[in-house]
């Protein structure tokens, strides 16, 4: 079953075409990696699918809803976590979970059981009543991911979620992603880390706003005669005309 | 609507966890209401006067004594050299010079007339104006005393004297505080309504939580209401604190009804919250919103009729004050607190502030939409 279906999606800012006519489908339960150099258009593409930015043209449906007609139904069915930390630092862990649970329409008893489950899993029982700003970055990111999935969304969008996080925490973070995928959640993730690209079921590589390659990591490596995803990426990204940013 | 409740809960938690906001809410009103009315005052006291007396007669002595016995003047020096007196002015030690000519008394007695000369240091225009006026009225008073004494016969006065009896309505003692305190309350409410709210919304933009909110099913109007309602409540809390302080410290009890004040304030807050929302749509950092707010606040206050009377402004400035919500509120506060005006009396103001509320909020929403 396709949970995301994109046809000729384009976003222009003035004369600059950030996302140029991209087309792809994503199956339910997939971990879909979105790679690209800075400025290749990954974040813009993701923001359109989340309803944060209006496409200039093209069509897309997310979680079975049309991007233009049912934006709010889409929002009920997706989770989103950006590289910019998005929990409230001046609220405690418990209060953050309660707030996001509440605005996704969870009942109070659901919020309570989710809170217990979540802090137990992240081993944050002792700091549940401390302010989020007092947590180390890695913990914050894991917490942010769990909170972004508090309402069991069909799809979760992760925009460079592991930026600035140490390798151990990154591993733990990916464990959370695998668990979500096992539960049937589709994961759409952008990343710069090539080892993370290897964890994905399928990978799309964006160059200058276009999807230059899209397949499983195995097929891509064979096609470009590369020993790892890093080499694949370099071969494709070298063609880019756009500079950094 | 359940989402709105969660938003409100979160907002109030954050407000009461933020020491800066708490300080602005509870300490700012106290300090402003304690300091400003006591210090920022139009009444000119301690006008420094230097008397140059070339006459040295009983009459001149009497005049000097009369001047220095009022609380308004402070005698800097009593000299016989105009040049020396001018030096005091130059060094800013004197504001006024009163020169009494030689033969002042002699002329008064013999020719029934004499001249005095007043030189005024007009660097500070207000002080010069008022000081000069005070001095003139003291001299006039002295003049009348002399007339009654010197002109014994014929009994009927040669110069018809019109004496003026005035009565000050609504503020019988012309207390400056009674005039200032209600105005300062307006400032406080405006700060909370327009500028704390703007800074708060922009803060969410800056930290990135706004983007997170935008991917949740929360509707924009819910988010906006979640932001505006807390500051609406806080504005009314600040008003209450202000009314309490002005009763406690200055013994000011509004002549009119508290209901009138609260009804108008509630509407006024909607208008200034719209202004705050508008500022927040323009600013992307808290710094920007602070600077925009500061700029607007300066103009609104200086042209709002708090310190200077709107009627004496030039026509273009008067035209501008029609678009200044603060001026309406200051007007209403003074009307209700001093005169006891009722809701019916301020219906014009109510209507206009309602228009402000509609216009500012629509503009904010329009700009918010355009930019998202």
PDB file of C-alpha atoms in Angstrom, chain B residues 1-149:
ATOM      1  CA  UNK B   1     -11.705  23.172  21.497  1.00  0.00           C
ATOM      2  CA  UNK B   2      -9.892  20.636  23.645  1.00  0.00           C
ATOM      3  CA  UNK B   3      -6.688  21.552  21.847  1.00  0.00           C
ATOM      4  CA  UNK B   4      -7.217  25.168  22.869  1.00  0.00           C
ATOM      5  CA  UNK B   5      -7.382  24.145  26.516  1.00  0.00           C
ATOM      6  CA  UNK B   6      -4.062  22.331  26.218  1.00  0.00           C
ATOM      7  CA  UNK B   7      -2.580  25.395  24.532  1.00  0.00           C
ATOM      8  CA  UNK B   8      -3.808  27.655  27.314  1.00  0.00           C
ATOM      9  CA  UNK B   9      -2.513  25.327  29.993  1.00  0.00           C
ATOM     10  CA  UNK B  10       0.909  25.295  28.354  1.00  0.00           C
ATOM     11  CA  UNK B  11       0.929  29.057  27.873  1.00  0.00           C
ATOM     12  CA  UNK B  12       0.102  29.844  31.491  1.00  0.00           C
ATOM     13  CA  UNK B  13       2.703  27.346  32.685  1.00  0.00           C
ATOM     14  CA  UNK B  14       5.341  29.069  30.586  1.00  0.00           C
ATOM     15  CA  UNK B  15       4.343  32.554  31.692  1.00  0.00           C
ATOM     16  CA  UNK B  16       4.544  31.676  35.345  1.00  0.00           C
ATOM     17  CA  UNK B  17       7.864  29.968  34.803  1.00  0.00           C
ATOM     18  CA  UNK B  18       9.410  32.979  33.106  1.00  0.00           C
ATOM     19  CA  UNK B  19      10.936  35.341  35.655  1.00  0.00           C
ATOM     20  CA  UNK B  20      11.275  38.158  33.121  1.00  0.00           C
ATOM     21  CA  UNK B  21       7.564  38.157  32.328  1.00  0.00           C
ATOM     22  CA  UNK B  22       6.635  37.899  35.995  1.00  0.00           C
ATOM     23  CA  UNK B  23       8.803  40.881  36.772  1.00  0.00           C
ATOM     24  CA  UNK B  24       7.159  42.905  34.040  1.00  0.00           C
ATOM     25  CA  UNK B  25       3.743  41.830  35.251  1.00  0.00           C
ATOM     26  CA  UNK B  26       4.083  42.490  38.925  1.00  0.00           C
ATOM     27  CA  UNK B  27       7.046  44.746  39.577  1.00  0.00           C
ATOM     28  CA  UNK B  28       6.818  47.083  36.615  1.00  0.00           C
ATOM     29  CA  UNK B  29       3.368  48.419  37.580  1.00  0.00           C
ATOM     30  CA  UNK B  30       4.506  49.033  41.136  1.00  0.00           C
ATOM     31  CA  UNK B  31       7.656  50.875  40.138  1.00  0.00           C
ATOM     32  CA  UNK B  32       6.055  52.908  37.384  1.00  0.00           C
ATOM     33  CA  UNK B  33       3.121  53.906  39.510  1.00  0.00           C
ATOM     34  CA  UNK B  34       5.315  54.757  42.472  1.00  0.00           C
ATOM     35  CA  UNK B  35       8.008  56.691  40.672  1.00  0.00           C
ATOM     36  CA  UNK B  36       6.487  58.403  37.668  1.00  0.00           C
ATOM     37  CA  UNK B  37       3.687  60.391  39.287  1.00  0.00           C
ATOM     38  CA  UNK B  38       5.990  61.568  42.045  1.00  0.00           C
ATOM     39  CA  UNK B  39       8.872  62.586  39.846  1.00  0.00           C
ATOM     40  CA  UNK B  40       7.599  63.349  36.353  1.00  0.00           C
ATOM     41  CA  UNK B  41       5.631  66.400  37.270  1.00  0.00           C
ATOM     42  CA  UNK B  42       4.638  69.547  35.392  1.00  0.00           C
ATOM     43  CA  UNK B  43       4.462  71.757  38.373  1.00  0.00           C
ATOM     44  CA  UNK B  44       7.467  73.983  38.379  1.00  0.00           C
ATOM     45  CA  UNK B  45       8.970  74.412  41.775  1.00  0.00           C
ATOM     46  CA  UNK B  46      12.266  75.784  42.970  1.00  0.00           C
ATOM     47  CA  UNK B  47      12.569  78.321  40.198  1.00  0.00           C
ATOM     48  CA  UNK B  48      15.939  79.904  40.854  1.00  0.00           C
ATOM     49  CA  UNK B  49      15.635  83.638  40.912  1.00  0.00           C
ATOM     50  CA  UNK B  50      18.283  86.300  41.137  1.00  0.00           C
ATOM     51  CA  UNK B  51      17.157  89.754  42.186  1.00  0.00           C
ATOM     52  CA  UNK B  52      19.025  92.829  41.019  1.00  0.00           C
ATOM     53  CA  UNK B  53      17.888  95.621  43.269  1.00  0.00           C
ATOM     54  CA  UNK B  54      19.090  99.101  42.310  1.00  0.00           C
ATOM     55  CA  UNK B  55      16.566 100.702  44.603  1.00  0.00           C
ATOM     56  CA  UNK B  56      17.059  99.184  48.034  1.00  0.00           C
ATOM     57  CA  UNK B  57      13.903 100.759  49.324  1.00  0.00           C
ATOM     58  CA  UNK B  58      11.248  99.396  51.691  1.00  0.00           C
ATOM     59  CA  UNK B  59       9.013  98.788  48.692  1.00  0.00           C
ATOM     60  CA  UNK B  60      11.590  96.737  46.840  1.00  0.00           C
ATOM     61  CA  UNK B  61      12.375  94.811  50.009  1.00  0.00           C
ATOM     62  CA  UNK B  62       8.742  94.035  50.410  1.00  0.00           C
ATOM     63  CA  UNK B  63       8.452  92.780  46.862  1.00  0.00           C
ATOM     64  CA  UNK B  64      11.473  90.526  47.234  1.00  0.00           C
ATOM     65  CA  UNK B  65      10.158  89.200  50.470  1.00  0.00           C
ATOM     66  CA  UNK B  66       6.809  88.460  48.867  1.00  0.00           C
ATOM     67  CA  UNK B  67       8.472  86.555  46.061  1.00  0.00           C
ATOM     68  CA  UNK B  68      10.737  84.448  48.189  1.00  0.00           C
ATOM     69  CA  UNK B  69       8.014  83.571  50.642  1.00  0.00           C
ATOM     70  CA  UNK B  70       6.202  81.486  48.014  1.00  0.00           C
ATOM     71  CA  UNK B  71       7.299  77.902  47.569  1.00  0.00           C
ATOM     72  CA  UNK B  72       7.968  78.390  43.886  1.00  0.00           C
ATOM     73  CA  UNK B  73      11.030  80.570  44.050  1.00  0.00           C
ATOM     74  CA  UNK B  74      14.442  80.071  45.472  1.00  0.00           C
ATOM     75  CA  UNK B  75      16.518  83.192  45.866  1.00  0.00           C
ATOM     76  CA  UNK B  76      19.964  82.576  44.441  1.00  0.00           C
ATOM     77  CA  UNK B  77      21.394  85.971  45.103  1.00  0.00           C
ATOM     78  CA  UNK B  78      20.374  89.475  45.919  1.00  0.00           C
ATOM     79  CA  UNK B  79      22.735  91.738  44.101  1.00  0.00           C
ATOM     80  CA  UNK B  80      23.122  95.190  42.622  1.00  0.00           C
ATOM     81  CA  UNK B  81      24.780  94.171  39.389  1.00  0.00           C
ATOM     82  CA  UNK B  82      22.864  93.003  36.351  1.00  0.00           C
ATOM     83  CA  UNK B  83      26.052  91.636  34.841  1.00  0.00           C
ATOM     84  CA  UNK B  84      26.602  89.428  37.834  1.00  0.00           C
ATOM     85  CA  UNK B  85      23.044  88.165  37.631  1.00  0.00           C
ATOM     86  CA  UNK B  86      23.478  87.369  33.978  1.00  0.00           C
ATOM     87  CA  UNK B  87      26.502  85.342  34.906  1.00  0.00           C
ATOM     88  CA  UNK B  88      24.316  83.208  37.166  1.00  0.00           C
ATOM     89  CA  UNK B  89      22.054  82.574  34.218  1.00  0.00           C
ATOM     90  CA  UNK B  90      24.980  81.666  32.048  1.00  0.00           C
ATOM     91  CA  UNK B  91      26.205  79.099  34.534  1.00  0.00           C
ATOM     92  CA  UNK B  92      22.654  77.814  34.846  1.00  0.00           C
ATOM     93  CA  UNK B  93      22.498  78.813  38.483  1.00  0.00           C
ATOM     94  CA  UNK B  94      19.536  81.113  37.921  1.00  0.00           C
ATOM     95  CA  UNK B  95      16.377  80.768  35.826  1.00  0.00           C
ATOM     96  CA  UNK B  96      15.015  84.250  36.278  1.00  0.00           C
ATOM     97  CA  UNK B  97      16.370  87.716  36.861  1.00  0.00           C
ATOM     98  CA  UNK B  98      14.167  90.352  38.386  1.00  0.00           C
ATOM     99  CA  UNK B  99      15.596  93.807  37.991  1.00  0.00           C
ATOM    100  CA  UNK B 100      14.222  96.534  40.224  1.00  0.00           C
ATOM    101  CA  UNK B 101      15.185  99.963  38.863  1.00  0.00           C
ATOM    102  CA  UNK B 102      16.582 102.769  40.971  1.00  0.00           C
ATOM    103  CA  UNK B 103      13.878 105.100  42.239  1.00  0.00           C
ATOM    104  CA  UNK B 104      11.352 102.287  42.040  1.00  0.00           C
ATOM    105  CA  UNK B 105       9.604 103.405  45.215  1.00  0.00           C
ATOM    106  CA  UNK B 106       9.950 107.085  44.502  1.00  0.00           C
ATOM    107  CA  UNK B 107       8.275 106.741  41.134  1.00  0.00           C
ATOM    108  CA  UNK B 108       5.537 104.648  42.600  1.00  0.00           C
ATOM    109  CA  UNK B 109       4.677 107.256  45.167  1.00  0.00           C
ATOM    110  CA  UNK B 110       5.197 110.341  43.060  1.00  0.00           C
ATOM    111  CA  UNK B 111       4.033 109.277  39.668  1.00  0.00           C
ATOM    112  CA  UNK B 112       1.902 106.326  40.540  1.00  0.00           C
ATOM    113  CA  UNK B 113       3.806 104.175  38.107  1.00  0.00           C
ATOM    114  CA  UNK B 114       7.011 102.227  37.857  1.00  0.00           C
ATOM    115  CA  UNK B 115       8.593  99.523  35.750  1.00  0.00           C
ATOM    116  CA  UNK B 116      10.144  96.186  36.576  1.00  0.00           C
ATOM    117  CA  UNK B 117      12.277  94.078  34.284  1.00  0.00           C
ATOM    118  CA  UNK B 118      12.236  90.293  34.120  1.00  0.00           C
ATOM    119  CA  UNK B 119      14.838  88.312  32.205  1.00  0.00           C
ATOM    120  CA  UNK B 120      14.079  84.623  31.686  1.00  0.00           C
ATOM    121  CA  UNK B 121      16.423  81.765  30.918  1.00  0.00           C
ATOM    122  CA  UNK B 122      14.430  79.999  28.226  1.00  0.00           C
ATOM    123  CA  UNK B 123      16.626  76.956  27.674  1.00  0.00           C
ATOM    124  CA  UNK B 124      13.966  74.901  29.409  1.00  0.00           C
ATOM    125  CA  UNK B 125      10.856  76.322  27.784  1.00  0.00           C
ATOM    126  CA  UNK B 126       8.327  74.890  30.203  1.00  0.00           C
ATOM    127  CA  UNK B 127      10.140  76.087  33.249  1.00  0.00           C
ATOM    128  CA  UNK B 128      10.758  79.532  31.771  1.00  0.00           C
ATOM    129  CA  UNK B 129       7.141  79.967  30.795  1.00  0.00           C
ATOM    130  CA  UNK B 130       5.688  78.875  34.083  1.00  0.00           C
ATOM    131  CA  UNK B 131       8.322  80.614  36.190  1.00  0.00           C
ATOM    132  CA  UNK B 132       7.735  83.869  34.339  1.00  0.00           C
ATOM    133  CA  UNK B 133       4.005  83.508  34.758  1.00  0.00           C
ATOM    134  CA  UNK B 134       4.303  82.829  38.471  1.00  0.00           C
ATOM    135  CA  UNK B 135       6.498  85.842  38.929  1.00  0.00           C
ATOM    136  CA  UNK B 136       4.093  88.046  37.004  1.00  0.00           C
ATOM    137  CA  UNK B 137       1.200  86.953  39.144  1.00  0.00           C
ATOM    138  CA  UNK B 138       3.161  87.628  42.337  1.00  0.00           C
ATOM    139  CA  UNK B 139       4.022  91.083  41.071  1.00  0.00           C
ATOM    140  CA  UNK B 140       0.425  91.716  40.074  1.00  0.00           C
ATOM    141  CA  UNK B 141      -0.644  90.777  43.531  1.00  0.00           C
ATOM    142  CA  UNK B 142       1.907  93.160  44.966  1.00  0.00           C
ATOM    143  CA  UNK B 143       0.645  95.829  42.618  1.00  0.00           C
ATOM    144  CA  UNK B 144      -2.859  95.513  43.958  1.00  0.00           C
ATOM    145  CA  UNK B 145      -1.695  95.677  47.536  1.00  0.00           C
ATOM    146  CA  UNK B 146       0.090  98.898  46.769  1.00  0.00           C
ATOM    147  CA  UNK B 147      -2.921 100.368  45.058  1.00  0.00           C
ATOM    148  CA  UNK B 148      -5.147  99.815  48.013  1.00  0.00           C
ATOM    149  CA  UNK B 149      -2.518 101.255  50.326  1.00  0.00           C
TER     150      UNK B 149
END
